[in-house]
XYZ file of N, CA and C in Angstrom:
531
model
N 0.788 -1.209 0.121
C -0.027 -0.131 0.029
C 0.825 1.305 0.018
N 0.389 2.311 -0.557
C 1.199 3.619 -0.919
C 1.134 4.572 0.320
N 0.089 4.177 1.209
C -0.348 5.089 2.296
C -0.186 4.105 3.686
N 0.169 4.991 4.726
C 0.284 4.325 6.023
C -1.126 3.818 6.560
N -2.155 4.096 5.707
C -3.738 3.827 6.019
C -3.764 2.373 5.602
N -3.105 1.887 4.695
C -3.311 0.678 4.043
C -2.816 -0.622 4.848
N -1.804 -0.409 5.880
C -1.338 -1.431 6.478
C -1.002 -2.831 5.652
N -0.173 -3.584 6.222
C 0.177 -4.789 5.475
C -1.227 -5.750 5.302
N -0.917 -6.852 4.502
C -2.034 -7.614 4.275
C -2.217 -8.504 5.480
N -1.260 -8.821 6.170
C -1.537 -9.709 7.408
C -2.230 -8.672 8.456
N -1.975 -7.494 8.494
C -2.578 -6.781 9.538
C -4.182 -6.363 9.176
N -4.231 -6.249 7.787
C -5.732 -6.064 7.565
C -6.489 -7.330 7.619
N -5.875 -8.533 7.406
C -6.695 -9.690 7.614
C -7.047 -9.524 9.270
N -6.220 -9.089 9.995
C -6.400 -9.306 11.754
C -7.679 -8.290 11.929
N -7.460 -7.118 11.220
C -8.418 -6.018 11.735
C -9.712 -6.313 10.947
N -9.891 -7.121 10.012
C -11.059 -7.383 9.239
C -11.842 -8.196 10.010
N -11.482 -8.952 10.976
C -12.126 -9.776 12.044
C -13.005 -8.638 12.895
N -12.296 -7.778 13.229
C -12.890 -6.840 14.102
C -13.954 -5.940 13.479
N -13.632 -5.478 12.199
C -14.506 -4.613 11.425
C -15.871 -5.416 11.423
N -15.647 -6.560 10.870
C -16.894 -7.547 10.473
C -17.861 -7.664 11.731
N -17.125 -7.898 12.880
C -17.853 -8.064 14.303
C -18.746 -6.523 14.501
N -18.122 -5.456 14.245
C -18.740 -4.182 14.340
C -19.953 -3.942 13.485
N -19.544 -4.587 12.395
C -20.851 -4.158 11.158
C -21.818 -5.214 11.512
N -21.486 -6.478 11.727
C -22.545 -7.393 12.107
C -23.364 -7.085 13.196
N -22.760 -6.513 14.068
C -23.712 -6.142 15.290
C -24.886 -5.318 14.906
N -24.751 -4.373 14.053
C -25.894 -3.434 13.791
C -26.597 -3.864 12.200
N -26.222 -5.022 11.641
C -26.778 -5.537 10.543
C -28.302 -5.493 10.620
N -28.804 -5.997 11.766
C -30.314 -6.223 11.694
C -30.959 -4.670 11.637
N -30.217 -3.722 11.962
C -31.012 -2.180 11.414
C -31.100 -2.266 9.936
N -29.957 -2.791 9.137
C -30.420 -2.885 7.734
C -31.359 -3.893 7.153
N -31.296 -5.030 7.752
C -31.782 -6.168 7.258
C -33.577 -6.060 7.581
N -33.658 -5.558 8.632
C -35.145 -4.960 9.081
C -35.925 -4.291 8.120
N -35.158 -3.460 7.418
C -35.866 -2.388 6.360
C -35.706 -2.906 4.894
N -34.737 -3.900 4.669
C -34.461 -4.557 3.333
C -34.259 -6.038 3.437
N -35.215 -6.789 4.006
C -35.038 -8.153 4.075
C -34.522 -8.870 2.903
N -34.864 -8.545 1.793
C -34.458 -9.411 0.653
C -32.943 -8.885 -0.107
N -32.420 -7.919 0.610
C -31.274 -7.525 0.082
C -30.074 -8.044 1.013
N -29.336 -9.080 0.441
C -28.316 -9.634 1.119
C -26.912 -9.079 0.778
N -26.890 -7.856 0.356
C -25.547 -7.579 -0.126
C -24.851 -6.829 1.188
N -25.366 -6.488 2.297
C -24.588 -6.002 3.368
C -24.298 -7.259 4.119
N -24.963 -8.235 4.315
C -24.617 -9.625 4.994
C -23.457 -10.143 4.162
N -23.773 -10.198 2.934
C -22.665 -10.884 1.991
C -21.176 -10.249 2.249
N -21.222 -8.674 2.284
C -20.046 -8.201 2.529
C -19.401 -8.510 3.902
N -20.152 -8.705 4.812
C -19.297 -9.242 6.148
C -18.940 -10.473 5.946
N -19.698 -11.494 5.378
C -19.141 -12.877 5.189
C -17.771 -12.736 4.385
N -17.895 -12.020 3.294
C -16.803 -11.757 2.416
C -15.437 -11.083 3.398
N -15.772 -10.295 4.225
C -14.692 -9.549 5.133
C -14.246 -11.021 5.972
N -15.073 -11.716 6.515
C -14.704 -12.798 7.445
C -13.998 -13.650 6.616
N -14.164 -14.184 5.393
C -13.448 -15.038 4.622
C -12.101 -14.513 4.245
N -12.114 -13.094 3.806
C -10.756 -12.283 3.572
C -9.792 -12.465 4.913
N -10.561 -12.436 6.199
C -9.607 -12.502 7.291
C -8.879 -13.702 7.152
N -9.820 -14.987 7.206
C -9.482 -16.287 7.193
C -8.358 -16.788 6.039
N -8.122 -15.725 5.075
C -7.171 -15.928 3.988
C -7.807 -16.815 2.697
N -9.179 -16.988 2.714
C -9.944 -17.611 1.706
C -10.011 -16.662 0.478
N -9.863 -15.311 0.607
C -10.260 -14.316 -0.380
C -9.013 -13.553 -0.598
N -8.641 -13.103 -1.830
C -7.568 -12.341 -1.875
C -7.974 -10.736 -1.894
N -7.076 -9.847 -1.835
C -7.241 -8.680 -1.520
C -7.678 -8.079 -2.843
N -6.953 -8.462 -4.076
C -7.392 -8.108 -5.287
C -8.651 -8.234 -5.571
N -9.223 -9.479 -5.424
C -10.686 -9.780 -5.641
C -11.634 -9.192 -4.854
N -11.420 -8.759 -3.534
C -12.163 -8.058 -2.731
C -12.181 -6.580 -3.243
N -11.071 -6.106 -3.546
C -10.905 -4.604 -4.053
C -11.906 -4.234 -5.179
N -12.213 -5.179 -5.918
C -12.959 -4.987 -7.092
C -14.695 -5.052 -6.662
N -14.912 -5.611 -5.495
C -16.058 -5.841 -4.828
C -16.541 -5.082 -3.747
N -15.769 -4.243 -3.220
C -15.860 -3.505 -2.205
C -17.112 -2.504 -2.029
N -17.562 -1.923 -3.254
C -18.606 -1.156 -3.248
C -19.996 -1.572 -3.109
N -20.065 -3.073 -3.500
C -21.399 -3.718 -3.457
C -22.262 -3.131 -2.219
N -21.686 -3.317 -1.104
C -22.619 -3.132 0.190
C -22.873 -1.688 0.400
N -21.932 -0.747 -0.149
C -22.264 0.626 -0.119
C -23.381 1.179 -1.097
N -23.732 0.441 -2.110
C -25.029 0.505 -2.910
C -26.047 -0.154 -2.246
N -26.130 -1.066 -1.260
C -27.136 -1.540 -0.658
C -27.787 -0.449 0.424
N -26.813 0.627 0.889
C -27.451 1.801 1.509
C -28.535 2.509 1.085
N -28.701 2.517 -0.239
C -29.505 3.044 -1.081
C -31.079 2.499 -0.813
N -31.114 1.282 -0.277
C -32.217 0.470 -0.178
C -32.762 0.755 1.205
N -32.000 1.276 2.215
C -32.418 1.418 3.650
C -33.436 2.461 3.534
N -34.301 2.443 4.588
C -35.468 3.395 4.697
C -34.992 4.348 5.788
N -34.326 4.228 6.743
C -34.042 5.031 7.649
C -32.590 5.455 7.828
N -32.060 6.412 8.319
C -30.662 6.964 8.440
C -30.011 5.614 9.166
N -30.357 5.101 10.189
C -29.790 4.036 11.107
C -29.560 2.752 10.076
N -30.802 2.538 9.177
C -30.413 1.385 8.488
C -29.387 1.691 7.353
N -29.245 2.828 6.767
C -28.150 3.223 5.943
C -26.834 3.319 6.395
N -26.747 3.727 7.458
C -25.557 3.701 8.371
C -24.921 2.383 8.735
N -26.148 1.418 8.856
C -25.673 -0.102 9.141
C -24.961 -0.665 7.937
N -25.705 -0.335 6.857
C -25.017 -0.766 5.560
C -23.743 -0.246 5.141
N -23.553 0.762 5.383
C -22.441 1.600 5.176
C -21.161 1.068 6.112
N -21.657 0.398 7.118
C -20.573 0.007 8.119
C -20.155 -1.438 7.429
N -21.115 -2.049 6.927
C -20.617 -3.524 6.237
C -19.953 -3.170 5.087
N -20.156 -2.230 4.295
C -19.326 -1.414 3.123
C -17.812 -1.183 3.632
N -17.843 -0.370 4.840
C -16.605 -0.126 5.175
C -15.708 -1.459 5.651
N -16.213 -2.531 6.234
C -15.718 -3.640 6.481
C -15.164 -4.532 5.414
N -15.879 -4.430 4.288
C -15.537 -4.823 3.181
C -14.184 -4.256 2.496
N -14.343 -3.123 2.715
C -13.018 -2.217 2.069
C -11.795 -2.370 2.966
N -11.827 -3.214 3.868
C -10.515 -3.290 4.952
C -9.638 -4.313 4.009
N -10.055 -5.179 2.976
C -9.021 -5.909 2.051
C -8.270 -5.034 1.319
N -8.997 -3.815 1.157
C -8.129 -2.774 0.285
C -7.311 -1.856 1.179
N -7.952 -1.277 2.129
C -7.020 -0.451 3.049
C -7.657 -0.636 4.451
N -6.592 -1.041 5.484
C -6.895 -1.050 6.803
C -7.709 -0.290 7.388
N -7.404 1.108 7.114
C -8.009 2.104 7.806
C -9.767 2.145 7.599
N -10.217 1.258 6.815
C -11.612 1.198 6.813
C -12.302 0.273 7.818
N -11.707 -0.121 8.756
C -11.927 -0.886 9.896
C -12.412 0.207 10.802
N -11.652 1.321 10.983
C -12.430 2.328 11.697
C -13.582 3.042 11.217
N -13.744 3.073 9.952
C -15.027 3.275 9.101
C -15.986 2.561 9.664
N -15.817 1.263 9.566
C -16.697 0.253 9.879
C -17.325 0.404 11.441
N -16.354 0.632 12.225
C -16.731 1.204 13.739
C -17.478 2.197 13.829
N -17.094 3.155 13.012
C -17.741 4.651 13.173
C -19.163 4.642 12.857
N -19.475 3.898 11.395
C -20.714 3.883 10.880
C -21.483 2.944 11.918
N -21.104 1.845 12.533
C -21.661 0.944 13.425
C -22.258 1.923 14.538
N -21.440 2.561 15.069
C -21.807 3.459 16.525
C -22.760 4.482 15.998
N -22.527 5.055 14.714
C -23.619 5.995 14.479
C -24.980 5.393 14.186
N -25.109 4.082 13.391
C -26.220 3.515 13.377
C -27.053 3.320 14.597
N -26.325 2.853 15.850
C -26.891 2.579 17.152
C -27.451 3.904 17.611
N -26.561 5.025 17.457
C -27.242 6.169 17.920
C -28.286 6.709 17.162
N -28.286 6.475 15.844
C -29.530 6.892 15.029
C -30.717 5.938 15.430
N -30.526 4.700 15.818
C -31.709 3.950 16.200
C -32.329 4.225 17.526
N -31.409 4.993 18.335
C -31.878 5.181 19.657
C -31.661 6.465 19.924
N -32.565 7.446 19.519
C -32.146 8.899 19.629
C -32.556 9.389 20.959
N -33.250 8.596 21.671
C -33.510 9.061 23.095
C -32.590 8.721 24.092
N -31.617 7.886 23.762
C -30.595 7.235 24.447
C -29.201 7.962 24.537
N -28.936 8.872 25.224
C -27.858 9.968 24.959
C -26.514 9.026 25.034
N -26.710 7.818 25.493
C -25.178 7.058 25.829
C -25.215 5.868 24.719
N -25.950 5.796 23.822
C -26.086 4.752 22.683
C -24.714 4.620 21.895
N -24.534 5.700 21.472
C -23.197 5.933 20.662
C -21.697 5.286 21.588
N -21.713 6.023 22.697
C -20.639 5.697 23.638
C -20.844 4.351 24.026
N -21.752 3.585 24.393
C -22.019 2.400 24.909
C -21.416 1.404 23.771
N -21.841 1.876 22.326
C -21.385 1.110 21.359
C -19.871 0.981 21.108
N -19.317 1.978 21.353
C -17.665 2.146 21.224
C -17.200 1.467 22.346
N -17.734 1.510 23.433
C -17.104 0.736 24.555
C -17.265 -0.665 24.154
N -18.420 -1.180 23.564
C -18.389 -2.658 23.142
C -17.401 -3.050 22.204
N -17.007 -2.133 21.138
C -16.324 -2.370 19.955
C -14.901 -2.380 20.732
N -14.547 -1.598 21.445
C -13.320 -1.457 21.956
C -12.747 -2.607 23.059
N -14.054 -3.257 23.500
C -13.952 -4.543 24.070
C -13.730 -5.647 23.334
N -14.103 -5.652 22.172
C -13.881 -6.615 21.148
C -12.416 -6.778 20.710
N -11.667 -5.752 20.578
C -10.523 -5.809 19.871
C -9.430 -6.561 20.688
N -8.927 -7.464 19.620
C -7.804 -8.603 20.153
C -6.515 -7.493 20.426
N -5.539 -7.992 21.120
C -4.310 -7.254 21.119
C -3.680 -7.200 19.722
N -3.954 -7.970 18.970
C -3.113 -8.092 17.648
C -4.097 -6.966 16.903
N -5.174 -7.094 16.756
C -5.864 -5.787 16.158
C -5.549 -4.499 16.688
N -5.650 -4.284 17.863
C -5.293 -3.145 18.413
C -3.997 -2.619 18.215
N -3.016 -3.561 18.087
C -1.503 -2.935 17.709
C -1.756 -2.427 16.135
N -2.424 -3.324 15.352
C -2.347 -2.977 13.858
C -3.168 -1.767 13.675
N -3.938 -1.274 14.425
C -4.952 -0.220 14.308
C -3.991 0.885 14.608
N -3.048 0.737 15.866
C -2.327 1.734 16.272
C -1.317 2.476 15.113
N -0.863 1.716 14.225
C 0.021 1.966 13.298
C -0.661 2.855 12.142
N -1.951 3.159 12.086
C -2.561 4.047 11.515
C -2.430 5.526 11.884
N -2.258 6.399 11.073
C -1.887 8.099 11.166
C -3.328 8.319 11.739
N -3.126 9.416 12.858
C -4.507 10.120 13.318
C -5.261 10.564 12.156
N -6.460 10.450 12.494
C -7.462 11.032 11.739
C -7.614 12.364 11.060
N -7.500 12.664 9.867
C -7.280 13.867 9.204
C -5.704 14.377 8.933
N -4.692 13.468 9.298
C -3.383 13.745 9.027
C -2.611 13.146 7.795
N -3.193 12.365 7.181
C -2.733 11.820 5.900
C -3.955 11.796 4.888
N -3.814 12.606 3.888
C -4.920 12.940 2.869
C -5.179 11.775 1.993
N -4.306 10.662 1.883
C -4.346 9.573 0.883
C -5.290 8.538 1.120
N -6.259 8.469 1.967
C -7.074 7.474 2.236
C -8.285 7.632 2.893
N -9.199 6.976 3.577
C -10.363 7.005 4.350
C -10.088 8.067 5.320
N -8.955 7.988 6.121
C -8.670 8.725 7.226
C -8.390 10.226 6.766
N -8.466 10.495 5.618
C -7.995 11.948 5.201
C -9.206 12.889 5.269
N -9.049 14.041 4.859
C -10.220 15.022 5.155
C -11.628 14.932 4.479
N -11.840 13.724 4.496
C -13.229 13.323 4.010
C -14.495 13.091 4.945
N -15.311 12.369 4.450
C -16.653 12.103 5.439
C -16.357 11.410 6.502
N -15.382 10.533 6.733
C -14.930 9.945 8.077
C -14.349 10.914 9.031
N -13.942 12.060 8.497
C -13.089 12.849 9.498
C -13.982 13.924 10.220
N -15.387 13.969 9.679
C -16.153 14.977 10.266
C -17.422 14.306 11.007
N -18.232 15.105 11.805
C -19.394 14.818 12.463
C -19.405 13.669 13.070
N -20.291 12.858 13.476
C -20.314 11.698 14.784
C -19.146 10.521 13.946
N -19.026 10.714 12.833
C -18.054 9.553 12.295
C -16.608 9.837 12.809
N -16.239 11.257 12.667
C -15.036 11.719 13.275
C -14.881 11.577 14.601
N -16.062 11.749 15.260
C -15.886 11.815 16.928
C -15.738 10.475 17.253
N -16.276 9.380 16.730
C -15.966 8.004 16.994
C -14.636 7.623 16.431
N -14.060 7.810 15.457
C -12.707 7.563 15.201
C -11.671 8.176 15.997
N -11.911 9.147 16.381
C -11.008 10.115 17.292
C -10.980 9.358 18.779
N -12.154 8.934 19.110
C -12.343 8.274 20.270
C -11.643 6.998 20.464
N -11.901 6.236 19.335
C -11.216 4.899 19.078
C -9.398 5.215 19.314
N -9.125 6.051 18.376
C -7.665 6.392 18.347
C -7.167 6.671 19.642
N -7.944 7.552 20.243
C -7.356 8.179 21.536
C -7.297 7.068 22.564
N -8.109 6.136 22.655
C -8.217 4.959 23.498
C -6.897 4.075 23.136
N -6.824 3.916 21.650
C -5.434 3.120 21.533
C -4.169 3.693 21.874
N -4.185 4.929 22.047
C -2.816 5.610 22.093
C -2.502 5.736 23.691
N -3.612 5.345 24.500
C -3.396 5.625 25.987
C -2.930 4.389 26.371
């Protein structure tokens, strides 16, 4: 990878497990709105298969946008965010920084689904951090801080602002402490 956001393939396989866990936890928010659309579920399954070494990065790079298109079938912002979490998880095969995108979208999906619970997003982030293996945490620590490297998902785009940026910064702060 030409950017520090890419990680080695071995590290991408490690963080793919965590990204899939984050996305799978909110998958019901999407599936309840689009029960006949299996693209988000398939993206998570492919992410897990990539993590096990059953799929190549090259093959998954070509397919990483499929789940993102599923987000258009969601009815609510929570369902959309859940589908985007699956898409970000699938993107880990291409660039490891997408794991933080998967976590951020999942936490945002939970917040959107529970607007009356001011702790819902923070509780989801706590759950996510508790799921991190020491190896995944070490791999995520190799990523540049959000907004400092313009060459990937942690650059000055969508993931760096709003609730997504808040979640990623919170995770990166936790990892650096």
